[in-house]
PDB file of C-alpha atoms in Angstrom:
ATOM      1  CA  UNK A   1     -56.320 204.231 252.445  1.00 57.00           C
ATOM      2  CA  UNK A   2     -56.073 206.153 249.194  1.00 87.00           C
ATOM      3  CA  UNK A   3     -52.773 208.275 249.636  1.00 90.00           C
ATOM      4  CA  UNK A   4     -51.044 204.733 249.625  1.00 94.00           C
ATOM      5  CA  UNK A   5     -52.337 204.284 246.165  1.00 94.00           C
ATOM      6  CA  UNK A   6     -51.626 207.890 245.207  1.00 91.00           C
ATOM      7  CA  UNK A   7     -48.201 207.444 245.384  1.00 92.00           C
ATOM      8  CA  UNK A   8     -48.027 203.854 244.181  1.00 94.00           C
ATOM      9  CA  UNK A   9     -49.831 205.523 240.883  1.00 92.00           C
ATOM     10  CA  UNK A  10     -47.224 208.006 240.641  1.00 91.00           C
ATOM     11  CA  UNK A  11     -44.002 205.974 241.042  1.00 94.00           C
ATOM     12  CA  UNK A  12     -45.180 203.644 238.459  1.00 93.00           C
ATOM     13  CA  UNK A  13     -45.456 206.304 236.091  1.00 90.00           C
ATOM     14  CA  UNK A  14     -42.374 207.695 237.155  1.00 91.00           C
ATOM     15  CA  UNK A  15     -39.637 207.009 239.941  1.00 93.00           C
ATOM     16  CA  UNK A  16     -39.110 209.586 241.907  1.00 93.00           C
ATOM     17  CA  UNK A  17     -37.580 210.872 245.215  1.00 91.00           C
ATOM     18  CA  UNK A  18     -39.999 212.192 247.897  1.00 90.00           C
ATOM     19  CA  UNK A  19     -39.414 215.798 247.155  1.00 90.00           C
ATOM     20  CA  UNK A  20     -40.678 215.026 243.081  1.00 91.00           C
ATOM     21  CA  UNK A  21     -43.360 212.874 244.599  1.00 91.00           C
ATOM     22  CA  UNK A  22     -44.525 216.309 246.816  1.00 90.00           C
ATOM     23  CA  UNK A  23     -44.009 218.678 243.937  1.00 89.00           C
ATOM     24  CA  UNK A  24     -46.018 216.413 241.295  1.00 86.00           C
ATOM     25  CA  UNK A  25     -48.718 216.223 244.104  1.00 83.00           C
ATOM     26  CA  UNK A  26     -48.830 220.071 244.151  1.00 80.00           C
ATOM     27  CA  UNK A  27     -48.971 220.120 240.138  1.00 79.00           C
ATOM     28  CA  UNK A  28     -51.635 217.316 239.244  1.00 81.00           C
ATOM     29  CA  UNK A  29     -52.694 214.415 241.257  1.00 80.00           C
ATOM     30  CA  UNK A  30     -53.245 216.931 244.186  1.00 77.00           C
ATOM     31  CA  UNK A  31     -55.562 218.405 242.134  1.00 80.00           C
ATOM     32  CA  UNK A  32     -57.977 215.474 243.340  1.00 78.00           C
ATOM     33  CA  UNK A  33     -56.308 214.098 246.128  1.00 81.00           C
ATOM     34  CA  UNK A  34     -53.456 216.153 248.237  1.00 81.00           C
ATOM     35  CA  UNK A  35     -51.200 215.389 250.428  1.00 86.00           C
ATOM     36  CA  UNK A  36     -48.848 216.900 252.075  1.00 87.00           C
ATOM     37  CA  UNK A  37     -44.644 216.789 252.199  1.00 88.00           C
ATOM     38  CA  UNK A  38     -44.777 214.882 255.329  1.00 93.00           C
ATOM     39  CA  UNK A  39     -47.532 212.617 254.765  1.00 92.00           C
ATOM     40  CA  UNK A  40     -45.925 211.424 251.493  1.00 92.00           C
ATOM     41  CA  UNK A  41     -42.709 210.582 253.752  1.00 92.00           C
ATOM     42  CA  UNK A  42     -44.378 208.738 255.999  1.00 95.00           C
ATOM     43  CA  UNK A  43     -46.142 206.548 253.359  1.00 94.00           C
ATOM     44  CA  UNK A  44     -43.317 206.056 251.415  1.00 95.00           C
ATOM     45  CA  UNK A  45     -41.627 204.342 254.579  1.00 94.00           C
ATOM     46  CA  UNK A  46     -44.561 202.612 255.047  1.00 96.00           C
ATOM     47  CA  UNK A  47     -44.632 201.364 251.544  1.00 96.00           C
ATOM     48  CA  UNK A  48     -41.054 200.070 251.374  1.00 96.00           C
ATOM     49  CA  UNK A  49     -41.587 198.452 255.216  1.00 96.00           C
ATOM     50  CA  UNK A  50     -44.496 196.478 253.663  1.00 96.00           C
ATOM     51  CA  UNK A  51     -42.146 195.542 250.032  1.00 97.00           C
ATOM     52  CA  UNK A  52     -43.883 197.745 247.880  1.00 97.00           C
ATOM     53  CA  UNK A  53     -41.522 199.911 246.788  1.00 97.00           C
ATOM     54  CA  UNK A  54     -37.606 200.418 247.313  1.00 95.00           C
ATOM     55  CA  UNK A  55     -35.153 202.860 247.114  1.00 93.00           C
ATOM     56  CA  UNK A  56     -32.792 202.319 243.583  1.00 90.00           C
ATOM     57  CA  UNK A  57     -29.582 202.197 244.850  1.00 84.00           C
ATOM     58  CA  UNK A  58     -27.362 205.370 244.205  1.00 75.00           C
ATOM     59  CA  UNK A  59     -25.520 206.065 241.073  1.00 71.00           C
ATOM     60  CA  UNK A  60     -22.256 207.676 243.213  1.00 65.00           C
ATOM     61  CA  UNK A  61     -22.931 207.551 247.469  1.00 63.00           C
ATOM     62  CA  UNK A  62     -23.246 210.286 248.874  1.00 61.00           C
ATOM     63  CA  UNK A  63     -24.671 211.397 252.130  1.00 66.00           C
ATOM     64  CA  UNK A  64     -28.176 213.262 252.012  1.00 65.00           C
ATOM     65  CA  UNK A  65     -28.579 212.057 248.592  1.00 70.00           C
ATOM     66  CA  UNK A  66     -31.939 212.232 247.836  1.00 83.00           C
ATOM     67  CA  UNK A  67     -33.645 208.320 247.319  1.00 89.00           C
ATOM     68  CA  UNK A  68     -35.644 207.622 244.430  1.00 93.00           C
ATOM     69  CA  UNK A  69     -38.307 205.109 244.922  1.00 95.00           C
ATOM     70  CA  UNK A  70     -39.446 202.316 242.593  1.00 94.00           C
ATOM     71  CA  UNK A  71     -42.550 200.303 242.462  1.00 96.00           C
ATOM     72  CA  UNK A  72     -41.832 196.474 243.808  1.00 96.00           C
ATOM     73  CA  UNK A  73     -44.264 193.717 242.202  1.00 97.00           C
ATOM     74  CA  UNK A  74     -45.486 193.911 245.617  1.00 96.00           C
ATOM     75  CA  UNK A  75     -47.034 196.871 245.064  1.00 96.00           C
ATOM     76  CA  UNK A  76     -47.981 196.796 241.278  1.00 96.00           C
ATOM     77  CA  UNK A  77     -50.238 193.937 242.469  1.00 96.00           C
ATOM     78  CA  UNK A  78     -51.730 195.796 245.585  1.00 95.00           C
ATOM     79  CA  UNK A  79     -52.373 198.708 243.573  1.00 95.00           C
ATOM     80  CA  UNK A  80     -54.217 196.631 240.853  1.00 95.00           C
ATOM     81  CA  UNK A  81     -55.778 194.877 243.697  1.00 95.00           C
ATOM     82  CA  UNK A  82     -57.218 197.978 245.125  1.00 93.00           C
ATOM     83  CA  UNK A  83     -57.895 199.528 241.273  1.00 93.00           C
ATOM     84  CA  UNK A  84     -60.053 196.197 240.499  1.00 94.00           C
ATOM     85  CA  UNK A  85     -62.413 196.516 243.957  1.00 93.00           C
ATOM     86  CA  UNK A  86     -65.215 198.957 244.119  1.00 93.00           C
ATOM     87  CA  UNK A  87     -66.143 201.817 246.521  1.00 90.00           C
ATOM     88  CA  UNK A  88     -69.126 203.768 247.527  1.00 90.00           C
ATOM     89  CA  UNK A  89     -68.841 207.457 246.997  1.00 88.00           C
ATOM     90  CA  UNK A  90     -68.319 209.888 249.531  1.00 87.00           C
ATOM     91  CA  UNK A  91     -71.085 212.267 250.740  1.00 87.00           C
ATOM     92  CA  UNK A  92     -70.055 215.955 250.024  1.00 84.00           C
ATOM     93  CA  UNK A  93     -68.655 217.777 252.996  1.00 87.00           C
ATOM     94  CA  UNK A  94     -68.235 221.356 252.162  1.00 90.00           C
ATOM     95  CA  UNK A  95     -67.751 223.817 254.769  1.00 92.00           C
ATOM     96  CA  UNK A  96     -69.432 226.848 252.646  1.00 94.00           C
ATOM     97  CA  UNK A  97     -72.137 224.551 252.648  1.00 94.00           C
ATOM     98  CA  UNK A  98     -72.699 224.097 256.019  1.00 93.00           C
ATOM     99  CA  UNK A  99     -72.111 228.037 257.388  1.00 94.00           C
ATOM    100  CA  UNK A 100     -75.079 228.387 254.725  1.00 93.00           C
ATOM    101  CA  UNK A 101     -77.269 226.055 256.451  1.00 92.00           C
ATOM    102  CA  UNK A 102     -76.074 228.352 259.968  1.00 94.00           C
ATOM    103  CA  UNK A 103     -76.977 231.297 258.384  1.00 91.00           C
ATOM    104  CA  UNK A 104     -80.262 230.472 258.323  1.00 89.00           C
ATOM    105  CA  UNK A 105     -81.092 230.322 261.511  1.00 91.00           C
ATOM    106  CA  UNK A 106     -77.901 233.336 262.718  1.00 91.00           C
ATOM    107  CA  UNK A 107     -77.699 235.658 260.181  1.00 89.00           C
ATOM    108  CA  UNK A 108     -76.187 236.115 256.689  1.00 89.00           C
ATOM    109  CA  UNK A 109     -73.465 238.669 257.595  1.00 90.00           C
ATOM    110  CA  UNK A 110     -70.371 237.822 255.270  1.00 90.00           C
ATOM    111  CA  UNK A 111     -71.274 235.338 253.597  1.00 94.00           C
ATOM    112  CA  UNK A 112     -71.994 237.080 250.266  1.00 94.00           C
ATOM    113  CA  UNK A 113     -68.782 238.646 250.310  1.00 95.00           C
ATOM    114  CA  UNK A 114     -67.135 234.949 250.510  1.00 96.00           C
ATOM    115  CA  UNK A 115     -69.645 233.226 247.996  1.00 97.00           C
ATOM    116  CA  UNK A 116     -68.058 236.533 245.485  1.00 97.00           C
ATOM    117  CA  UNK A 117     -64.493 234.836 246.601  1.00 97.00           C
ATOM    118  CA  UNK A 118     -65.427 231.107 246.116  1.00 97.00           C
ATOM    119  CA  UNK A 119     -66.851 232.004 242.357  1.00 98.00           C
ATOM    120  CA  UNK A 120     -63.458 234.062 241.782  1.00 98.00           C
ATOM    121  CA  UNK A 121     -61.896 230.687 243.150  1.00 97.00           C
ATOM    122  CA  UNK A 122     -63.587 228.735 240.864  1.00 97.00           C
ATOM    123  CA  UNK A 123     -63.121 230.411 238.117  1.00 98.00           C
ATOM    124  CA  UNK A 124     -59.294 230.671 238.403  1.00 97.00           C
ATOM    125  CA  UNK A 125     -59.359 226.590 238.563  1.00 96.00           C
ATOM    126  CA  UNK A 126     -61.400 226.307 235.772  1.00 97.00           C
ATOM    127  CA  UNK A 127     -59.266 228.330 233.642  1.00 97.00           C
ATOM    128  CA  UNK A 128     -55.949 226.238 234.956  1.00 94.00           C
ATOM    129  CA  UNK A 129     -57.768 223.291 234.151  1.00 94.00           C
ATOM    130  CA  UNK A 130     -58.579 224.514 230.683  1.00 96.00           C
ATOM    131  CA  UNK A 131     -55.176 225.656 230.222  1.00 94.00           C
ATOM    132  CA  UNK A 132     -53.710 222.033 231.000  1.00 92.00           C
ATOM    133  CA  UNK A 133     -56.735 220.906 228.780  1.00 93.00           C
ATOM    134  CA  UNK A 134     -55.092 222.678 225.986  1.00 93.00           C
ATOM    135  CA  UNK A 135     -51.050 221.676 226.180  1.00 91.00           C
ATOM    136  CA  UNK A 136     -52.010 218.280 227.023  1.00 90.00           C
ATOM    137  CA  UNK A 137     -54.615 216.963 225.679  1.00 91.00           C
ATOM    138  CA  UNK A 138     -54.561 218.464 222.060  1.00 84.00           C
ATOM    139  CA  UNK A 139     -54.532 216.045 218.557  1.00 86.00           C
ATOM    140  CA  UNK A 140     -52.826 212.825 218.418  1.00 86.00           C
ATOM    141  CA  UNK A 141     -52.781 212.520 222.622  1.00 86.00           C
ATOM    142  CA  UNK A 142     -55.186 209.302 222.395  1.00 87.00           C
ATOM    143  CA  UNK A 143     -53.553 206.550 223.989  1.00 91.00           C
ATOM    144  CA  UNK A 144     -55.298 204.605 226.776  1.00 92.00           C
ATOM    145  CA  UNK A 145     -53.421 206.657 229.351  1.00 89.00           C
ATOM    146  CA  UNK A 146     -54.148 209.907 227.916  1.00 90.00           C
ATOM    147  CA  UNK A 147     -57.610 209.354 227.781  1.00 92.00           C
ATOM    148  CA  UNK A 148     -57.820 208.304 231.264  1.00 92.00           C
ATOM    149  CA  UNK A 149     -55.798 211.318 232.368  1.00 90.00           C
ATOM    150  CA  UNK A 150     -58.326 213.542 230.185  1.00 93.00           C
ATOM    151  CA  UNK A 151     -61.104 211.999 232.327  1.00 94.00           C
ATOM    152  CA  UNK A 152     -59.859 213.103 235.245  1.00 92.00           C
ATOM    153  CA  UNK A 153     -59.209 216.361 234.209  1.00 93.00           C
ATOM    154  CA  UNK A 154     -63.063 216.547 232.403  1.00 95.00           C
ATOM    155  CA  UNK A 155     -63.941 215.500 236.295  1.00 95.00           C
ATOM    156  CA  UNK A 156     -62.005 218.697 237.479  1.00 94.00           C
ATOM    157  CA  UNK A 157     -63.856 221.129 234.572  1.00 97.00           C
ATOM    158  CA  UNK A 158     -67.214 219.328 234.943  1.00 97.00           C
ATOM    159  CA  UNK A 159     -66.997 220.592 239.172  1.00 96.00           C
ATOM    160  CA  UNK A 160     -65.623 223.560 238.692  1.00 97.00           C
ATOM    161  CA  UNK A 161     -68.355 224.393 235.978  1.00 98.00           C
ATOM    162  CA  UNK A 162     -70.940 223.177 238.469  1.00 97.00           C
ATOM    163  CA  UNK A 163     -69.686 224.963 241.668  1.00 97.00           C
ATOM    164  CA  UNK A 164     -69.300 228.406 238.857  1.00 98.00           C
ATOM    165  CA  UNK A 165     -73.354 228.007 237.769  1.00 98.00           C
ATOM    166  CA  UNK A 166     -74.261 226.818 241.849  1.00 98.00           C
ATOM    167  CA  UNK A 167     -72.526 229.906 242.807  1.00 98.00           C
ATOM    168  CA  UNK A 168     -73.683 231.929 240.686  1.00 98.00           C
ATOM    169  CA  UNK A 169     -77.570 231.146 241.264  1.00 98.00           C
ATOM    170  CA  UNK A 170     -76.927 231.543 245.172  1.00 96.00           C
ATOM    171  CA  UNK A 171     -75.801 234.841 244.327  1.00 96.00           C
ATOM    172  CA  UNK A 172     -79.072 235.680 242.757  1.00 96.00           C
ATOM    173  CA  UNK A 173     -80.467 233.925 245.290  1.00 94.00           C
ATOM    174  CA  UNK A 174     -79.029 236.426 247.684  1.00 91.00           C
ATOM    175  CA  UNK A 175     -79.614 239.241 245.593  1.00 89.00           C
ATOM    176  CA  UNK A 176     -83.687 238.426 246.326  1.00 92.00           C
ATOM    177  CA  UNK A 177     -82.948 237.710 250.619  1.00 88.00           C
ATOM    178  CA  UNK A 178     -85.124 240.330 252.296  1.00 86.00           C
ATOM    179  CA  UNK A 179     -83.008 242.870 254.373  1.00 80.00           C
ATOM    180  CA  UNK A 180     -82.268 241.557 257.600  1.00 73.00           C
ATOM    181  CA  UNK A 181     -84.371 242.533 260.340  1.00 71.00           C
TER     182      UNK A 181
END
């Protein structure tokens, strides 16, 4: 139900057309929840069937102009509805996790080699998210909305810090397996 409320999020801080809505997905809000090009179609027709949104109407006509899509009351409310309830967090479901548990009991062959990759992963992020830590969220950004927005993004670090020390202590970990039999 959260995609919904993705976009609705977006469009109030910005209207946009469906191809913005995908590319500002791929540059921050998909940084915590993604989507992709055609799932954001398909909720934003959903969305303006249920009156949340419209399409602005067109400066000159033109066919296979892209539509730009507004937040309706409709959906300001909904939104602040769904803002204002509460919800249980989710358990973690992480693959890497899981072929960890299976190599217990089938053998550890490989999975070094990608627990080397997932810290290089992790790393990368971290440094992205330290770079947008920098060029946004430097002296005199301290409104309401850029401290929320610095939250989020202190979310992002804060994992990507965690899954960089877990990593890195599984390595060691490895480094003290016995050879395999």
């Amino acid at each position: 139900m959260s995609l919904p409320h993705a976009i609705l999020t977006a469009l109030l801080e910005k209207p946009s057309s469906g191809l913005e809505l995908t590319r500002r997905f791929d540059m921050s809000i998909g940084y915590f929840w993604s989507a992709t090009h055609q799932q954001i179609y398909r909720e934003l027709g959903k969305l303006e069937g249920q009156g949340h949104i419209r399409a602005l109407p067109a400066e000159q006509p033109a066919r296979g102009q892209k539509k730009v899509y507004e937040v309706l009351p409709a959906g300001r409310a909904e939104l602040a509805r769904w803002t204002a309830g509460s919800q249980d967090p989710k358990p973690l479901r992480d693959t890497l996790l899981l072929r960890l548990r299976a190599a217990a009991v089938v053998g550890t062959d490989g999975i070094e080699d990608d627990l080397r990759r997932h810290l290089v992963l992790h790393e990368r992020q971290l440094a992205e998210y330290r770079e947008i830590e920098e060029r946004d969220f430097g002296p005199g950004r301290d409104t309401a909305q850029d401290r929320l927005r610095h939250l989020i993004l202190r979310a992002g670090i804060d994992l990507e810090t965690f899954w960089i020390g877990w990593l890195a202590h599984a390595l060691e970990e490895f480094g003290r397996l016995p050879p395999p039999e």
